[in-house]
Short mmCIF file of C-alpha atoms and ligand atoms in Angstrom, two decimals:
data_model
loop_
_atom_site.label_atom_id
_atom_site.label_comp_id
_atom_site.label_asym_id
_atom_site.label_seq_id
_atom_site.Cartn_x
_atom_site.Cartn_y
_atom_site.Cartn_z
CA UNK A 1 0.07 -0.02 -0.03
CA UNK A 2 1.33 3.51 -1.10
CA UNK A 3 -1.68 5.44 -0.52
CA UNK A 4 -4.41 5.57 2.29
CA UNK A 5 -8.00 4.97 1.23
CA UNK A 6 -10.18 7.30 3.40
CA UNK A 7 -13.52 6.83 4.37
CA UNK A 8 -15.75 9.30 5.87
CA UNK A 9 -18.23 8.07 8.12
CA UNK A 10 -20.83 10.38 8.03
CA UNK A 11 -21.57 14.07 6.25
CA UNK A 12 -20.93 15.88 9.52
CA UNK A 13 -19.88 19.75 9.27
CA UNK A 14 -16.50 18.92 10.64
CA UNK A 15 -15.43 16.63 7.44
CA UNK A 16 -15.10 20.33 5.57
CA UNK A 17 -11.85 20.35 7.50
CA UNK A 18 -10.49 17.14 7.18
CA UNK A 19 -11.15 17.10 3.37
CA UNK A 20 -8.72 19.53 2.38
CA UNK A 21 -5.81 18.07 4.81
CA UNK A 22 -6.35 14.58 3.10
CA UNK A 23 -6.25 16.11 -0.64
CA UNK A 24 -3.27 18.09 -0.01
CA UNK A 25 -1.43 14.80 1.01
CA UNK A 26 0.79 12.73 -0.91
CA UNK A 27 0.10 9.52 0.90
CA UNK A 28 -3.89 9.88 1.04
CA UNK A 29 -6.79 9.97 -1.11
CA UNK A 30 -10.58 10.28 -0.37
CA UNK A 31 -12.45 7.41 -1.80
CA UNK A 32 -15.95 7.48 0.24
CA UNK A 33 -18.39 8.67 2.08
CA UNK A 34 -21.37 7.04 3.68
CA UNK A 35 -24.40 8.41 5.29
CA UNK A 36 -27.94 7.08 6.94
CA UNK A 37 -29.68 7.67 3.56
CA UNK A 38 -28.07 7.02 0.54
CA UNK A 39 -29.53 10.19 -1.30
CA UNK A 40 -27.83 11.95 1.34
CA UNK A 41 -24.36 10.15 0.33
CA UNK A 42 -24.76 11.17 -3.00
CA UNK A 43 -25.54 14.53 -2.80
CA UNK A 44 -22.60 15.02 -0.31
CA UNK A 45 -20.56 12.64 -2.96
CA UNK A 46 -21.51 15.44 -5.81
CA UNK A 47 -20.88 18.36 -3.88
CA UNK A 48 -17.18 17.22 -2.73
CA UNK A 49 -16.29 15.32 -5.77
CA UNK A 50 -15.82 11.94 -3.57
CA UNK A 51 -16.27 8.83 -6.05
CA UNK A 52 -17.89 6.51 -3.96
CA UNK A 53 -21.11 7.27 -1.99
CA UNK A 54 -23.09 4.57 0.63
CA UNK A 55 -26.62 4.38 1.76
CA UNK A 56 -25.42 3.26 5.07
CA UNK A 57 -22.09 3.15 7.65
CA UNK A 58 -22.06 -0.55 7.63
CA UNK A 59 -21.93 -0.81 3.69
CA UNK A 60 -18.86 1.27 3.64
CA UNK A 61 -17.29 -0.91 6.47
CA UNK A 62 -17.77 -4.11 4.20
CA UNK A 63 -16.89 -2.75 1.12
CA UNK A 64 -12.80 -3.36 1.16
CA UNK A 65 -13.26 -0.05 -0.54
CA UNK A 66 -11.74 2.10 2.29
CA UNK A 67 -8.58 1.43 4.63
CA UNK A 68 -9.17 4.11 7.17
CA UNK A 69 -12.37 5.51 8.18
CA UNK A 70 -12.82 9.10 9.88
CA UNK A 71 -15.72 9.22 12.31
CA UNK A 72 -17.53 12.34 13.22
CA UNK A 73 -20.22 11.26 14.53
CA UNK A 74 -22.25 12.49 17.61
CA UNK A 75 -20.17 11.78 20.33
CA UNK A 76 -22.51 8.99 22.01
CA UNK A 77 -21.96 7.37 18.49
CA UNK A 78 -17.97 7.27 18.56
CA UNK A 79 -17.62 4.19 20.21
CA UNK A 80 -19.83 1.68 18.83
CA UNK A 81 -19.01 2.91 15.10
CA UNK A 82 -15.06 2.72 15.99
CA UNK A 83 -15.43 -0.60 17.24
CA UNK A 84 -17.24 -1.80 14.52
CA UNK A 85 -14.87 -0.26 11.86
CA UNK A 86 -12.18 -1.73 13.67
CA UNK A 87 -13.70 -5.18 13.58
CA UNK A 88 -13.94 -4.93 10.02
CA UNK A 89 -10.01 -4.44 9.87
CA UNK A 90 -9.76 -0.84 9.28
CA UNK A 91 -7.93 1.98 10.82
CA UNK A 92 -10.04 4.68 12.37
CA UNK A 93 -9.44 8.21 13.55
CA UNK A 94 -12.49 9.01 15.62
CA UNK A 95 -13.34 12.73 16.77
CA UNK A 96 -12.87 14.15 19.84
CA UNK A 97 -13.97 13.43 22.40
CA UNK A 98 -13.16 9.86 22.17
CA UNK A 99 -15.45 8.14 24.39
CA UNK A 100 -18.23 9.04 27.25
CA UNK A 101 -16.85 6.54 29.51
CA UNK A 102 -13.52 4.89 30.55
CA UNK A 103 -15.32 1.53 29.76
CA UNK A 104 -15.57 3.07 26.19
CA UNK A 105 -12.23 4.18 25.71
CA UNK A 106 -11.07 0.27 27.05
CA UNK A 107 -13.30 -1.37 24.29
CA UNK A 108 -12.32 0.47 21.70
CA UNK A 109 -8.36 -0.06 22.55
CA UNK A 110 -8.96 -3.50 22.77
CA UNK A 111 -10.37 -3.56 19.46
CA UNK A 112 -7.80 -2.09 17.88
CA UNK A 113 -5.09 -4.35 19.52
CA UNK A 114 -6.90 -7.32 18.52
CA UNK A 115 -7.70 -6.37 15.22
CA UNK A 116 -3.90 -5.01 15.00
CA UNK A 117 -4.96 -1.61 13.64
CA UNK A 118 -4.27 2.21 14.15
CA UNK A 119 -6.98 3.97 16.17
CA UNK A 120 -6.24 7.45 17.29
CA UNK A 121 -7.97 10.56 18.60
CA UNK A 122 -8.85 13.43 16.14
CA UNK A 123 -7.23 16.08 18.58
CA UNK A 124 -6.03 18.17 15.58
CA UNK A 125 -4.39 20.99 17.56
CA UNK A 126 -1.88 18.39 19.57
CA UNK A 127 -0.10 18.28 15.86
CA UNK A 128 0.54 21.75 14.99
CA UNK A 129 4.00 23.28 14.92
CA UNK A 130 2.79 25.80 17.87
CA UNK A 131 1.65 23.28 20.29
CA UNK A 132 4.77 21.13 19.79
CA UNK A 133 7.19 24.27 20.08
CA UNK A 134 5.19 24.56 23.47
CA UNK A 135 6.17 21.09 24.41
CA UNK A 136 10.15 22.22 23.01
CA UNK A 137 10.25 25.19 25.57
CA UNK A 138 9.34 23.13 28.40
CA UNK A 139 11.70 20.22 27.59
CA UNK A 140 14.40 22.78 27.30
CA UNK A 141 13.67 24.00 30.65
CA UNK A 142 13.15 27.73 29.75
CA UNK A 143 10.13 28.35 31.92
CA UNK A 144 11.59 26.88 34.85
CA UNK A 145 9.30 24.79 36.82
CA UNK A 146 5.33 24.83 35.73
CA UNK A 147 3.20 26.47 38.45
CA UNK A 148 0.18 27.21 36.40
CA UNK A 149 -1.95 26.56 33.39
CA UNK A 150 -4.60 28.52 32.01
CA UNK A 151 -6.43 27.70 29.29
CA UNK A 152 -10.08 28.30 27.70
CA UNK A 153 -12.39 27.61 24.82
CA UNK A 154 -15.96 29.24 24.02
CA UNK A 155 -18.33 30.12 21.53
CA UNK A 156 -21.61 31.11 21.39
CA UNK A 157 -24.37 28.42 20.58
CA UNK A 158 -27.38 29.42 18.93
CA UNK A 159 -28.93 26.37 17.20
CA UNK A 160 -31.40 25.19 20.04
CA UNK A 161 -31.54 21.52 18.29
CA UNK A 162 -27.92 21.13 17.99
CA UNK A 163 -26.38 17.80 19.37
CA UNK A 164 -24.30 19.56 21.70
CA UNK A 165 -27.21 20.36 23.71
CA UNK A 166 -28.46 16.51 24.14
CA UNK A 167 -27.31 15.45 27.57
CA UNK A 168 -27.36 11.56 26.84
CA UNK A 169 -25.80 11.91 23.70
CA UNK A 170 -22.73 13.70 25.60
CA UNK A 171 -23.52 17.02 24.87
CA UNK A 172 -22.30 20.06 27.20
CA UNK A 173 -19.46 22.41 26.68
CA UNK A 174 -17.03 20.61 28.29
CA UNK A 175 -17.29 17.38 26.51
CA UNK A 176 -17.26 19.55 23.44
CA UNK A 177 -14.65 21.96 23.64
CA UNK A 178 -13.44 21.89 27.34
CA UNK A 179 -11.46 18.97 26.53
CA UNK A 180 -8.96 21.21 24.55
CA UNK A 181 -7.80 23.08 27.39
CA UNK A 182 -7.71 19.84 29.52
CA UNK A 183 -6.04 18.25 26.68
CA UNK A 184 -3.40 20.76 26.66
CA UNK A 185 -3.06 20.91 30.32
CA UNK A 186 -2.03 16.99 30.56
CA UNK A 187 0.43 17.59 27.94
CA UNK A 188 2.40 20.39 29.74
CA UNK A 189 1.86 18.87 32.93
CA UNK A 190 2.81 15.28 31.48
CA UNK A 191 0.00 13.22 32.98
CA UNK A 192 -3.47 13.71 34.27
CA UNK A 193 -4.12 15.58 38.09
CA UNK A 194 -4.50 13.90 41.26
CA UNK A 195 -7.76 15.61 41.70
CA UNK A 196 -9.97 18.05 40.22
CA UNK A 197 -12.91 20.55 41.26
CA UNK A 198 -15.39 21.58 38.75
CA UNK A 199 -18.32 24.08 38.71
CA UNK A 200 -20.92 23.95 36.14
CA UNK A 201 -23.61 26.30 34.77
CA UNK A 202 -26.79 24.24 33.42
CA UNK A 203 -28.80 25.64 30.42
CA UNK A 204 -32.40 24.66 29.99
CA UNK A 205 -31.45 21.77 27.67
CA UNK A 206 -30.05 20.25 31.09
CA UNK A 207 -25.98 20.30 29.76
CA UNK A 208 -23.37 22.69 31.21
CA UNK A 209 -23.60 25.64 28.80
CA UNK A 210 -20.35 26.60 31.23
CA UNK A 211 -17.77 24.71 32.73
CA UNK A 212 -14.73 26.29 35.01
CA UNK A 213 -12.42 23.54 36.62
CA UNK A 214 -9.29 23.41 38.87
CA UNK A 215 -7.09 20.73 38.54
CA UNK A 216 -4.67 20.06 40.99
CA UNK A 217 -1.24 17.88 40.25
CA UNK A 218 0.64 15.71 42.65
CA UNK A 219 3.62 18.28 42.48
CA UNK A 220 1.52 21.14 43.48
CA UNK A 221 1.03 22.74 40.36
CA UNK A 222 -2.40 23.83 39.37
CA UNK A 223 -4.29 24.07 35.89
CA UNK A 224 -7.45 26.38 35.52
CA UNK A 225 -9.78 25.23 32.64
CA UNK A 226 -12.80 26.73 31.33
CA UNK A 227 -15.62 26.57 28.60
CA UNK A 228 -18.76 27.92 27.53
CA UNK A 229 -21.52 28.17 24.76
CA UNK A 230 -23.15 31.20 26.12
CA UNK A 231 -19.96 33.71 25.41
CA UNK A 232 -18.71 34.88 21.85
CA UNK A 233 -15.86 32.85 20.25
CA UNK A 234 -12.70 32.88 22.49
CA UNK A 235 -9.79 30.69 22.95
CA UNK A 236 -6.35 31.32 25.33
CA UNK A 237 -3.66 29.43 27.29
CA UNK A 238 -1.08 30.93 29.35
CA UNK A 239 1.40 28.50 30.63
CA UNK A 240 2.95 29.92 33.83
CA UNK A 241 6.71 29.13 34.97
CA UNK A 242 9.05 30.47 37.72
CA UNK A 243 10.74 32.20 34.73
CA UNK A 244 8.21 33.43 32.66
CA UNK A 245 5.17 32.54 31.14
CA UNK A 246 4.43 31.34 27.62
CA UNK A 247 0.90 33.16 25.73
CA UNK A 248 -1.07 31.45 22.80
CA UNK A 249 -3.56 33.72 21.52
CA UNK A 250 -5.47 31.11 19.71
CA UNK A 251 -4.10 27.74 20.49
CA UNK A 252 -7.27 25.27 19.26
CA UNK A 253 -9.08 27.18 16.41
CA UNK A 254 -7.36 28.49 12.34
CA UNK A 255 -6.83 31.31 11.29
CA UNK A 256 -10.00 32.62 10.27
CA UNK A 257 -9.96 36.57 11.76
CA UNK A 258 -6.41 36.99 12.81
CA UNK A 259 -3.11 35.67 13.39
CA UNK A 260 -1.86 32.62 15.53
CA UNK A 261 0.90 33.97 18.18
CA UNK A 262 2.86 32.27 20.66
CA UNK A 263 4.54 34.90 23.23
CA UNK A 264 7.01 34.45 25.67
CA UNK A 265 6.95 36.81 28.80
CA UNK A 266 9.85 36.93 31.10
CA UNK A 267 10.31 37.65 34.74
CA UNK A 268 10.84 41.75 33.71
CA UNK A 269 7.68 41.48 31.49
CA UNK A 270 9.78 41.81 28.26
CA UNK A 271 7.67 40.04 25.61
CA UNK A 272 9.32 37.88 22.95
CA UNK A 273 7.29 36.80 19.89
CA UNK A 274 8.36 32.92 19.11
CA UNK A 275 8.66 32.01 15.74
CA UNK A 276 6.22 29.02 14.69
CA UNK A 277 6.06 27.53 11.39
CA UNK A 278 2.49 27.93 9.95
CA UNK A 279 0.68 24.65 8.99
CA UNK A 280 -2.73 23.94 8.17
CA UNK A 281 -4.43 22.82 11.47
CA UNK A 282 -5.93 19.80 10.29
CA UNK A 283 -2.80 18.36 8.52
CA UNK A 284 -1.28 16.95 11.38
CA UNK A 285 -3.41 14.42 12.19
CA UNK A 286 -4.13 13.25 8.70
CA UNK A 287 -0.32 13.13 7.93
CA UNK A 288 0.25 11.23 11.50
CA UNK A 289 -2.72 8.60 10.27
CA UNK A 290 -0.46 8.18 6.92
CA UNK A 291 2.72 7.47 8.77
CA UNK A 292 0.86 5.25 11.31
CA UNK A 293 -0.83 3.34 8.53
CA UNK A 294 1.78 3.19 5.90
CA UNK A 295 5.25 3.01 8.16
CA UNK A 296 3.90 1.63 11.09
CA UNK A 297 4.86 4.09 13.54
CA UNK A 298 2.55 4.82 16.47
CA UNK A 299 0.11 7.52 16.84
CA UNK A 300 1.28 10.61 18.34
CA UNK A 301 -1.42 11.00 20.70
CA UNK A 302 -1.46 7.70 22.12
CA UNK A 303 -4.71 5.96 23.59
CA UNK A 304 -3.36 6.05 27.37
CA UNK A 305 -2.95 9.84 26.93
CA UNK A 306 -6.74 10.08 25.58
CA UNK A 307 -7.57 7.89 28.35
CA UNK A 308 -6.43 10.01 31.22
CA UNK A 309 -8.01 13.11 29.59
CA UNK A 310 -11.45 11.09 29.41
CA UNK A 311 -10.99 10.39 32.83
CA UNK A 312 -10.36 13.86 34.01
CA UNK A 313 -13.16 14.69 32.12
CA UNK A 314 -15.54 12.31 34.19
CA UNK A 315 -13.94 13.29 37.50
CA UNK A 316 -14.59 17.14 36.38
CA UNK A 317 -18.42 16.45 35.48
CA UNK A 318 -18.67 14.14 39.05
CA UNK A 319 -17.26 16.93 40.71
CA UNK A 320 -19.64 19.46 39.53
CA UNK A 321 -22.54 17.11 40.24
CA UNK A 322 -21.19 16.54 44.12
CA UNK A 323 -19.88 20.03 44.93
CA UNK A 324 -16.72 18.69 46.14
CA UNK A 325 -13.23 17.80 45.00
CA UNK A 326 -12.48 14.34 43.17
CA UNK A 327 -9.89 12.57 43.36
CA UNK A 328 -9.15 10.86 39.38
CA UNK A 329 -8.27 7.60 40.57
CA UNK A 330 -11.80 7.54 41.73
CA UNK A 331 -13.31 7.16 38.43
CA UNK A 332 -12.98 3.57 37.16
CA UNK A 333 -15.72 3.35 34.34
N1 NAP B 1 -11.56 18.39 15.86
C1 NAP B 1 -12.37 20.00 15.45
O1 NAP B 1 -12.34 20.94 15.51
C2 NAP B 1 -14.15 19.47 15.79
C3 NAP B 1 -14.71 20.48 15.23
C4 NAP B 1 -16.43 20.63 15.30
C5 NAP B 1 -16.73 19.17 15.60
N2 NAP B 1 -16.10 17.77 16.07
C6 NAP B 1 -16.53 16.76 16.54
O2 NAP B 1 -16.63 16.10 15.34
C7 NAP B 1 -17.95 15.14 15.74
C8 NAP B 1 -19.29 15.84 15.03
O3 NAP B 1 -19.76 17.22 14.93
P1 NAP B 1 -20.36 17.97 14.04
O4 NAP B 1 -20.50 19.41 14.50
O5 NAP B 1 -19.65 17.82 12.76
O6 NAP B 1 -21.43 17.42 13.81
P2 NAP B 1 -22.83 17.38 12.77
O7 NAP B 1 -22.67 18.17 11.61
O8 NAP B 1 -24.05 17.52 13.33
O9 NAP B 1 -22.63 15.66 12.09
C9 NAP B 1 -23.05 14.59 12.97
C10 NAP B 1 -23.23 13.57 11.77
O10 NAP B 1 -23.59 12.25 12.49
C11 NAP B 1 -24.79 11.78 11.58
N3 NAP B 1 -25.37 10.92 12.34
C12 NAP B 1 -25.66 9.78 12.79
N4 NAP B 1 -26.34 9.45 13.73
C13 NAP B 1 -27.10 10.69 13.98
C14 NAP B 1 -28.08 11.42 15.01
N5 NAP B 1 -28.84 10.33 15.43
N6 NAP B 1 -28.33 12.72 14.57
C15 NAP B 1 -27.67 13.53 14.48
N7 NAP B 1 -26.39 12.85 13.37
C16 NAP B 1 -26.33 11.78 13.29
C17 NAP B 1 -24.98 12.40 10.33
O11 NAP B 1 -24.54 12.18 9.26
P3 NAP B 1 -25.58 11.53 7.85
O12 NAP B 1 -26.87 12.22 8.21
O13 NAP B 1 -24.49 11.66 6.77
O14 NAP B 1 -25.28 10.22 8.68
C18 NAP B 1 -24.49 13.94 10.61
O15 NAP B 1 -24.26 14.71 9.98
C19 NAP B 1 -18.45 15.27 17.50
O16 NAP B 1 -17.69 14.74 17.95
C20 NAP B 1 -17.43 16.67 17.64
O17 NAP B 1 -17.17 17.20 18.82
C21 NAP B 1 -14.82 17.91 15.96
#
């Protein structure tokens, strides 16, 4: 195999981001889309110039025409369709949040291992050179000991029928966008927190329209994360160490409406722009999948990391429910 054949499992909105990234690569090609209705698949395939259209997800999995499936389904469907694709011998790139329980994360990981296939979570920002530059600064010790991480992601959700507002489908701002600062905090701190404290504001639909969490690490470092559906678009990250801080003005999104900047501010408040190579936001996760499938390299974002941030989300929701801190180790399924 010299090129990976991609199939889109659903006509999800998010496909629009992945399609150009696949098409820009020399190691992949987009060959198929599946939808729950044949007419929808046909219309979508015609609109996007995709060669094959399947009228059910199962038909695409059984077709023998695709190597990698991209799962952009509503959150509660990620686990079942990932496992089904793996059992058909296909590799899977599954959207965030990967799964809504630890039992599902484990079921998905087991299916990947048992079928000898690649499985990765689609956290596109983790592959971007700007995120990797933060890791290089930390490894080089340029910030000194890390004391505090602050990360936030919000946007205004106006569509009252959006799947992000359905509680039993994994709705809520924390599952949808709070997972980004949680995952970034884990990347910076090198692992999950020891305990968390969560607070949420619920909307009429019953899901958190705003969430705020404190994450406490074994060495005393702390992270503050927040997410919201009821304020205008905003993303931001600060990594604070004893020698200064790194500031990311748009850590989780593309360049629409502004320039991505990574700034170092030292102890004397001098600011230095850190040059970062620009890269299309979704191409890193696509190329990583190509490397894993074609060259046998482990995915850059391992399933242990995925399991740990899902566990942290579950601990935060549990804490918000109980109104007290929750040790992440308490969360077992
Ligand atoms: N990484 C990122 O930047 C990013 C950005 C946005 C979203 N996401 C993630 O991507 C996933 C999809 O989000 P989205 O906004 O693209 O979703 P969306 O546009 O609502 O699409 C979801 C698709 O799932 C299929 N589906 C199957 N059963 C369904 C059901 N019962 N109700 C509704 N749709 C159903 C539909 O496709 P068919 O009708 O063709 O079957 C639908 O088009 C989510 O997990 C989200 O967290 C990631």
